[in-house]
Amino acid sequence: MLKKLKLKLKLRARMLVYICSVVLIAFAVTITFVVVKASNLAEREALDKAKEMAYRHGNQIQARVDVALDAARTLAHSLEGMRKRGVPPRDMINGILKNVLEQNPSFIGVWTCWEPNALDGRDKDFINAVGHDSTGRYLSYWNRIEGKVDIEALQNYTEEGKGDYYLIPKKTGKETILEPYKLKVQGKDILMTTLAVPIKYAGKVVAVAGVDMSLAGFIELTDGIKPFGTGY
């Protein structure tokens, strides 16, 4: 009798162990499933939130870039049309460049650079004139680097690297947006970019028109983006 009782107790103990093991395994699987599901859901929500913010702020930045790029395109197309219909006076082009700069406070500079004698064939008459250098080429650069709107001749336009703002669109015949660079504006280093558009005449690139714009506003915008309060 005692032996049978002990056997029953052992059997119950084994069954209890088996049942508890199954319950624990089921519980562990359930907990793991819930944790993984919750983790995946949180990760997906975080990614969706990050994408939404990226698209939204990206569109804001794109809109600002488009203003400068559209200005450069309009300037290039206008000068291209003027050149095809005749020889536009240099002082008229100066007036156009200056007006574009004055109407857009976010622009640091507006410019156009022409190949030798490609504008009016009169480079020799403008050697070292205002907005020109010793070549007499039309190189007017209207800018507010010193604070007020002023004119000077473009520099380094024949040098690889420094002159990429002109050389790249001239060689490729395509619109160009330069990698950000620093320029000292009113005594401060400002992060900038240049948007340049080629000007064509008789099937060849004869000039380039461009806009220099500050990226300071972009930095302020991106610095203020804090996904979930702690992200960047």
XYZ file of C-alpha atoms in Angstrom, residues 68-77 79-80 111-113 165-166 169-170 173-177 194-200 205 207-211:
37
model
C 17.816 79.722 -56.458
C 17.912 77.140 -59.241
C 14.875 78.676 -60.948
C 16.521 82.099 -60.733
C 19.707 80.746 -62.347
C 17.655 78.991 -65.055
C 15.608 82.091 -65.795
C 18.742 84.213 -65.985
C 20.500 81.718 -68.269
C 17.483 81.319 -70.556
C 20.586 85.749 -71.670
C 20.520 82.864 -74.149
C 26.811 86.157 -61.850
C 27.481 85.198 -65.430
C 30.768 84.224 -67.048
C 31.423 76.772 -60.489
C 32.086 77.713 -64.136
C 28.666 73.344 -66.302
C 30.732 74.633 -69.239
C 26.580 71.431 -70.614
C 24.392 70.531 -67.633
C 22.985 72.322 -64.612
C 25.322 72.046 -61.649
C 24.924 72.318 -57.881
C 26.473 77.548 -56.087
C 23.787 76.697 -58.618
C 24.945 77.166 -62.207
C 23.211 76.800 -65.583
C 24.998 76.777 -68.969
C 24.120 79.254 -71.723
C 24.251 77.901 -75.280
C 28.187 76.449 -74.361
C 28.650 81.122 -70.964
C 27.316 80.112 -67.576
C 24.887 81.921 -65.278
C 24.761 81.188 -61.586
C 23.515 82.001 -58.119
